[in-house]
XYZ file of C-alpha atoms in Angstrom:
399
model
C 122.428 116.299 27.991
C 121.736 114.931 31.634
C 121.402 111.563 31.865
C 118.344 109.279 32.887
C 117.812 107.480 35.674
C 115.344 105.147 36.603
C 113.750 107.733 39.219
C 113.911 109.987 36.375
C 111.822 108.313 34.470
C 109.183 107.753 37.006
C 108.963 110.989 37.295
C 108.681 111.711 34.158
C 105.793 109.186 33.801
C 103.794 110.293 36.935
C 104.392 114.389 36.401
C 103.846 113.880 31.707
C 102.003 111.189 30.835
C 99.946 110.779 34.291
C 99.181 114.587 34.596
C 95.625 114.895 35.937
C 93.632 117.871 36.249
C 89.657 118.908 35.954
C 88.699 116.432 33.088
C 85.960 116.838 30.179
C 87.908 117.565 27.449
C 87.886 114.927 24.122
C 89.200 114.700 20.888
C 89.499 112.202 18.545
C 92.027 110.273 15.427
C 90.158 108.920 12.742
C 92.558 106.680 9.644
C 91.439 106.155 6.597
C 92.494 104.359 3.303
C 92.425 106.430 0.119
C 90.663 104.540 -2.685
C 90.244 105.016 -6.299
C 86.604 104.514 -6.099
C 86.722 103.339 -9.862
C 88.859 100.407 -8.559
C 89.545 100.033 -5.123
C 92.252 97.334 -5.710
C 94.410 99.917 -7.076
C 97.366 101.569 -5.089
C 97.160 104.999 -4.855
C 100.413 106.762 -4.060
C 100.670 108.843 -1.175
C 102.056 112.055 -3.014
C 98.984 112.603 -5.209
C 96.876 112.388 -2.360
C 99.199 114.959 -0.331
C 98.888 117.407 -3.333
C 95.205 117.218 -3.617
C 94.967 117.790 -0.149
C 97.356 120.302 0.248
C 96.142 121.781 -2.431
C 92.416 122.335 -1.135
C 94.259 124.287 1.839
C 93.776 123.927 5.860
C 91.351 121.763 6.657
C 88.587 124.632 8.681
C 87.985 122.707 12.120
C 92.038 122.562 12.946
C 92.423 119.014 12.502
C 95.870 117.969 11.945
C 96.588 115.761 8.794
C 99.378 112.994 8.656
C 100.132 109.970 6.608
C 101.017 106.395 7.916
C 103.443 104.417 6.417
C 101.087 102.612 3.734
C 99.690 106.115 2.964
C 96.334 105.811 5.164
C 95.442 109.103 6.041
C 94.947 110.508 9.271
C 92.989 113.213 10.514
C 93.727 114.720 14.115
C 91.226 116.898 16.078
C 92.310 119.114 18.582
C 90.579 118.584 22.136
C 87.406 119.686 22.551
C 85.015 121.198 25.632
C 82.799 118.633 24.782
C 81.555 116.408 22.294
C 79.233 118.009 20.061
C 81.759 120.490 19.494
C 84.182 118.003 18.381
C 81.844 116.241 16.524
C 80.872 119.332 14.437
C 84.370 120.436 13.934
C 86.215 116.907 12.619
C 82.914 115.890 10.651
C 83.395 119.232 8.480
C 87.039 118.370 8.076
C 86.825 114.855 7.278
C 84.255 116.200 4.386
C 86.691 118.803 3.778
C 89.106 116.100 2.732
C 86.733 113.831 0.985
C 85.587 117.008 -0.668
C 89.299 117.762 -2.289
C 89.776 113.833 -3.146
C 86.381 113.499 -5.014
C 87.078 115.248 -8.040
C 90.156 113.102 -8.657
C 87.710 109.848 -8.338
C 89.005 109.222 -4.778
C 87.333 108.345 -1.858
C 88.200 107.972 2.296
C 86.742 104.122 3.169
C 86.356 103.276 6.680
C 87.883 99.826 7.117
C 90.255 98.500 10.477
C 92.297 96.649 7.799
C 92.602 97.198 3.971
C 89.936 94.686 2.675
C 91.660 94.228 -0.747
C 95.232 95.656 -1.365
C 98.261 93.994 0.444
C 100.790 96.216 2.644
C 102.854 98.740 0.477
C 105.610 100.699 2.541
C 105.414 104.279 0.975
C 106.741 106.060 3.999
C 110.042 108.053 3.639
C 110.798 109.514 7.012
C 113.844 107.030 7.675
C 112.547 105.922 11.553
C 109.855 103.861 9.738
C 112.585 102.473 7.469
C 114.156 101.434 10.989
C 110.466 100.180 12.460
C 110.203 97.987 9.516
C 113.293 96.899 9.992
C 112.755 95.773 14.284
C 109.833 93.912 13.146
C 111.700 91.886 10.046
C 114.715 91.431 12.965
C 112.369 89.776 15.644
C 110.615 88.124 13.324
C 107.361 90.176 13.094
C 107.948 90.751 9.510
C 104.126 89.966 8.244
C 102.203 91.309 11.173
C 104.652 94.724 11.122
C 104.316 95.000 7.853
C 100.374 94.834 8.234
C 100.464 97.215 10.912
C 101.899 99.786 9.560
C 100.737 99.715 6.351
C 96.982 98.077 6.050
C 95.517 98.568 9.898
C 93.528 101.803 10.055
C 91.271 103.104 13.480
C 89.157 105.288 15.328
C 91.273 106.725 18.304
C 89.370 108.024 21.539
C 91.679 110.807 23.541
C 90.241 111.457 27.125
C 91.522 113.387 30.307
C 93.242 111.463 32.254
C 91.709 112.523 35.861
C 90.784 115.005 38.483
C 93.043 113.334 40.753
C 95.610 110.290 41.636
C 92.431 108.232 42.189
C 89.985 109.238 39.678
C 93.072 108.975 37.034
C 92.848 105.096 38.408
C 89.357 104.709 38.055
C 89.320 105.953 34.508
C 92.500 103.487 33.729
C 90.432 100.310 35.310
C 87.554 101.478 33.222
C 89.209 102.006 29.971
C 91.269 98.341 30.120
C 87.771 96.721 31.323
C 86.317 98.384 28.343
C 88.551 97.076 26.058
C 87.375 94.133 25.016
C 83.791 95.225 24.274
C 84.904 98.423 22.247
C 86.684 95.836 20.039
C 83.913 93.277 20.030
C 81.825 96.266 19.193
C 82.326 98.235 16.138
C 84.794 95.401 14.969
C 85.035 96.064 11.429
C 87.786 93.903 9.605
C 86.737 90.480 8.433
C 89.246 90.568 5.322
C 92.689 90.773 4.649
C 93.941 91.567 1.133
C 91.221 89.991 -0.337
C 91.068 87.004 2.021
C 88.591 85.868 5.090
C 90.734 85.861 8.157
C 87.973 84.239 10.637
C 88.400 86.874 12.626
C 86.032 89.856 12.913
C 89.021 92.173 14.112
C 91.792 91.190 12.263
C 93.184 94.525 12.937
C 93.302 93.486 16.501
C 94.910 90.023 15.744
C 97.602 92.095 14.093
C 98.118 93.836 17.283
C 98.284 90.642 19.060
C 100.303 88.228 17.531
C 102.602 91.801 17.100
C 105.436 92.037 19.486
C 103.627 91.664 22.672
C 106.586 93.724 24.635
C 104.860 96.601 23.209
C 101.663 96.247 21.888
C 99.974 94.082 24.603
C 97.647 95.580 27.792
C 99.497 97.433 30.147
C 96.874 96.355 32.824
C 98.015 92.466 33.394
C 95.771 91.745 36.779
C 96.608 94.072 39.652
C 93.693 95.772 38.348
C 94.200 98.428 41.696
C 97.405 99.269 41.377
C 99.068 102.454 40.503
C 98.891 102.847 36.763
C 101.826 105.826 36.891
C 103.300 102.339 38.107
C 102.155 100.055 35.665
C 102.932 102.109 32.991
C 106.546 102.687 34.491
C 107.704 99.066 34.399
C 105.810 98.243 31.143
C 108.207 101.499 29.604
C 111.316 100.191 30.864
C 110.802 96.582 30.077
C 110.376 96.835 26.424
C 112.838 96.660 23.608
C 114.294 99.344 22.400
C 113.139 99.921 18.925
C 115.638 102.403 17.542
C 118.049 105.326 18.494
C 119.106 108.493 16.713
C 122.985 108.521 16.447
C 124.653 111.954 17.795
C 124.912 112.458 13.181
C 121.504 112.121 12.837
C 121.370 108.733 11.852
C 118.747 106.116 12.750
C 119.797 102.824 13.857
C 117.200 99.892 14.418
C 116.676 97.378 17.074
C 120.085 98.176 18.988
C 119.067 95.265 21.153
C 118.506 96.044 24.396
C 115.202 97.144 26.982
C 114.929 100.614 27.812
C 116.188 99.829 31.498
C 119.456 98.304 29.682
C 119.805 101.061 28.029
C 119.499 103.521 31.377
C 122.175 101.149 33.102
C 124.608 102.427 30.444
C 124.071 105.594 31.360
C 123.406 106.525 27.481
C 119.229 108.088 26.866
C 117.898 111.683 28.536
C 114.062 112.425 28.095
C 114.718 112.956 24.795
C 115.178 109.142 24.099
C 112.694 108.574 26.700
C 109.519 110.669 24.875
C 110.735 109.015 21.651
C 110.967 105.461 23.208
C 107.651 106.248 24.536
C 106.193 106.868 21.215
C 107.382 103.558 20.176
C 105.033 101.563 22.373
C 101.417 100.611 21.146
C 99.230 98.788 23.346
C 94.947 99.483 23.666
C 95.645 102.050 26.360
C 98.312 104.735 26.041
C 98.867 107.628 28.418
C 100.083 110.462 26.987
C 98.783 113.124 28.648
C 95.579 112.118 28.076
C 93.922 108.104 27.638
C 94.377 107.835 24.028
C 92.219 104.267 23.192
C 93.771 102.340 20.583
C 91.649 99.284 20.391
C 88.618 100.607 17.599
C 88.496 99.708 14.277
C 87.928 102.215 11.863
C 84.570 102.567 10.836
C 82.008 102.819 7.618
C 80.278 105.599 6.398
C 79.013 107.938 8.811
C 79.713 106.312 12.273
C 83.064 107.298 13.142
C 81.812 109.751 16.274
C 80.144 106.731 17.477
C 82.903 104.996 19.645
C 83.826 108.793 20.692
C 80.193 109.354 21.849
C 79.915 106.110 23.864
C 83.170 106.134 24.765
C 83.390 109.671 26.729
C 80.101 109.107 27.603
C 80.958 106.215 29.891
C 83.698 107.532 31.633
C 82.994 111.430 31.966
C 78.759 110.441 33.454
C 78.916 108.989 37.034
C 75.923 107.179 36.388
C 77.050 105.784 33.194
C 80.548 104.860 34.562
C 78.994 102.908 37.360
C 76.800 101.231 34.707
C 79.938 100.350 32.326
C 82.361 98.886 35.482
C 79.362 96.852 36.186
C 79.042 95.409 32.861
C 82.145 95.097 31.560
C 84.549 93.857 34.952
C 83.223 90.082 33.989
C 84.658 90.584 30.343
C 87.531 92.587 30.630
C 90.000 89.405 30.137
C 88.336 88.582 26.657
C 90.264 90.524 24.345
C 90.830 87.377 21.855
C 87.101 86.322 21.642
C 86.161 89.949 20.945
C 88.296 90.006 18.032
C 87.327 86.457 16.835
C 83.815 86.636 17.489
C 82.820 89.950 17.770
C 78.965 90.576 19.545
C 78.282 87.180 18.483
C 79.863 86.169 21.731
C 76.391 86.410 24.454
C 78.757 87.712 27.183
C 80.535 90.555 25.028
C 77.087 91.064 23.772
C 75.252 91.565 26.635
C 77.649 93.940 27.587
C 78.109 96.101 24.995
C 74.329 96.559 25.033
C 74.646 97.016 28.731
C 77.190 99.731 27.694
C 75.097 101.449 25.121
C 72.303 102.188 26.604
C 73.802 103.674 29.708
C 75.559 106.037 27.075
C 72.523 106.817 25.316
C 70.945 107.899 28.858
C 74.110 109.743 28.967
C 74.348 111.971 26.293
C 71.730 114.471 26.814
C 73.045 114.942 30.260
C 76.966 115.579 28.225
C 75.359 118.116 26.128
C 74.940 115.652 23.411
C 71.858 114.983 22.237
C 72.429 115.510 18.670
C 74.319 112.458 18.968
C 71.562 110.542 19.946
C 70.059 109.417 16.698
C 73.632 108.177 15.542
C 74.218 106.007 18.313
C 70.352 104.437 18.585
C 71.237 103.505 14.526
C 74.169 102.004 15.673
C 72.538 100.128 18.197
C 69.651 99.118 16.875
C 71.903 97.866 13.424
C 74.475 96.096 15.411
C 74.477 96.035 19.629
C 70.690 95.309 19.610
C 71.385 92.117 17.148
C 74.507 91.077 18.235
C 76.081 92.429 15.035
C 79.010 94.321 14.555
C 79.600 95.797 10.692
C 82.246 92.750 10.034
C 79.324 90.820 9.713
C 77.775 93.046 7.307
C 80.184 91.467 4.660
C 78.071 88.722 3.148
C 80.943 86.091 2.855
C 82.237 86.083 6.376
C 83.084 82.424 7.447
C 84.535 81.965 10.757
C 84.465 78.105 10.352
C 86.581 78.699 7.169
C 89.099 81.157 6.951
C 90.876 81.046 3.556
């Protein structure tokens, strides 16, 4: 196996994860929890929802179906010419799935942290054995534990660029965004069965999470290369865990990814994988996949997608969102405290929205339309987001 170096792995940032090319593709992750809608404090274990869902066969739009640790289930589309083709094509799966749960008296519920149940590892590939380990080891072992098993979202994948320079203008865009995506559709007031004060606690998960990995990769600097950024960020964090020559997994072997080049030890192998490891609201794969959105209820999961790629694949709209959301990009912790009840976050989220709404039609979207105006109107409009549909959210007394 040849051996790393650090030029290496610039280059394999810049020429993999930074590839640009013609953009308007989009697809889209949506995580659920699986309920027993007859009791949705109950547990239900991963395997029977596998085998109804195997059992009902492939789901008919090509989404791809995994299972995080605490048994959420996640559906992933394939990328898309545009977005009313994605939204057709994951909307029948997801009701493919809900369709082959039903019968058993389960349901999908659209929630950025399980409401009710507390964590429960059911995982059984052994590297999430060895994640749950790193976070007990540096002391992360509530918020890991949370994360894994009780966070669930609504992740946006968009090209990356034409170019060098429109790849950085989408990157500024996306990180200024960040803040009111999660302000937003913030959806996770609770927190097995407790008020947390927050509207995002999924995003105060992320946060108080180990920050050598889950934080913004865009820390000021906001011009510089993100290839760059993204570079440094890589080799600074901890290693979370290596695969032994055997086949074994070993956890937190102590040491940052540039340690671990200096020894002369990882090839691009270890580098993909280490890669994989790192979670913050922005991560280039490839593509800008957008971490930062809570899951959502009922039917407004293509919501973020439509706003989202509206914003950064419409000049006009793009110009509109860097306007309004460059004097908020810095307030990632009021957005998941206060959600739109903040008058700057507010203000430009509905700044946000309606240049997406303009948007749309001009995207080939229009059947969107309706969908986002109800969002809107429900929540932008008012300052809402749905955490504050739940009727006993306190933020002055979190319990």
């Amino acid at each position: 196996m040849t051996r790393l170096t650090v030029d290496g792995v610039y280059q394999h940032i810049r020429g993999v994860c930074f590839k640009t090319g013609p953009p308007g593709t989009v697809g889209a992750e949506t995580e659920w929890f699986v309920v027993d809608a007859a009791d949705p404090a109950a547990y239900v274990p991963r395997e029977r929802v596998r085998a109804l869902v195997d059992e009902a066969g492939p789901p008919p739009g090509g989404s791809r179906i995994t299972y995080e640790p605490g048994g959420q289930l996640e559906l992933s589309s394939a990328p898309f010419p545009g977005l009313g083709a994605l939204h057709a094509a994951l909307g029948g799966d997801i009701a493919h799935v809900r369709g082959a749960l039903a019968p058993a008296g389960l349901a999908l519920a659209g929630h950025g942290v399980d409401p009710v149940r507390r964590p429960r590892f059911q995982a059984d590939h052994p590297r999430y054995a060895c994640m749950r380990d790193y976070f007990r080891a540096g002391g992360f072992r509530d918020a890991g534990m949370a994360m894994m098993c009780s966070t669930a979202s609504v992740q946006v994948n968009l090209d990356i660029g034409a170019d060098a320079r429109d790849a950085a203008r989408r990157w500024r865009l996306v990180h200024a965004l960040g803040p009111v995506l999660v302000a937003a559709f913030a959806n996770s007031p609770l927190r097995a069965g407790r008020r947390t004060g927050m509207r995002s606690s999924r995003q105060a998960i992320w946060t108080e999470l180990d920050p050598c990995r889950t934080l913004p990769v865009l820390r000021g600097g906001a011009d510089g290369d993100p290839a760059e950024a993204w570079t440094r960020y890589a080799l600074d964090a901890q290693v979370m865990l290596v695969q032994t020559a055997e086949g074994e997994w070993v956890s937190d072997p102590g040491m940052s990814f540039l340690e671990w080049l200096d020894k002369g030890e990882p090839g691009e192998d270890d580098l993909t994988y280490h890669l994989s490891t790192l979670f913050p609201p922005v991560r280039p794969r490839g593509w800008l996949e957008l971490r930062m959105i809570d899951a959502l209820p009922g039917p407004y999961w293509p919501v973020p997608v439509a706003v989202t790629t509206a914003l950064l694949e419409d000049p006009a709209a793009s110009r509109a969102a860097e306007a309004a959301a460059e004097p908020v990009a810095h307030l990632w912790a009021e957005a998941a405290r206060c959600g739109l009840s903040d008058a700057s976050l507010a203000a430009a989220a509905a700044a946000c929205f309606a240049a997406a709404l303009e948007a749309l039609p001009r995207l080939g979207a229009p059947g969107l339309v309706p969908l986002v105006e109800e969002y809107a109107h429900r929540y932008v409009e008012r300052g809402r987001c749905p955490a504050d549909d739940h009727p006993s959210l306190s933020l002055e007394d979190p319990t």
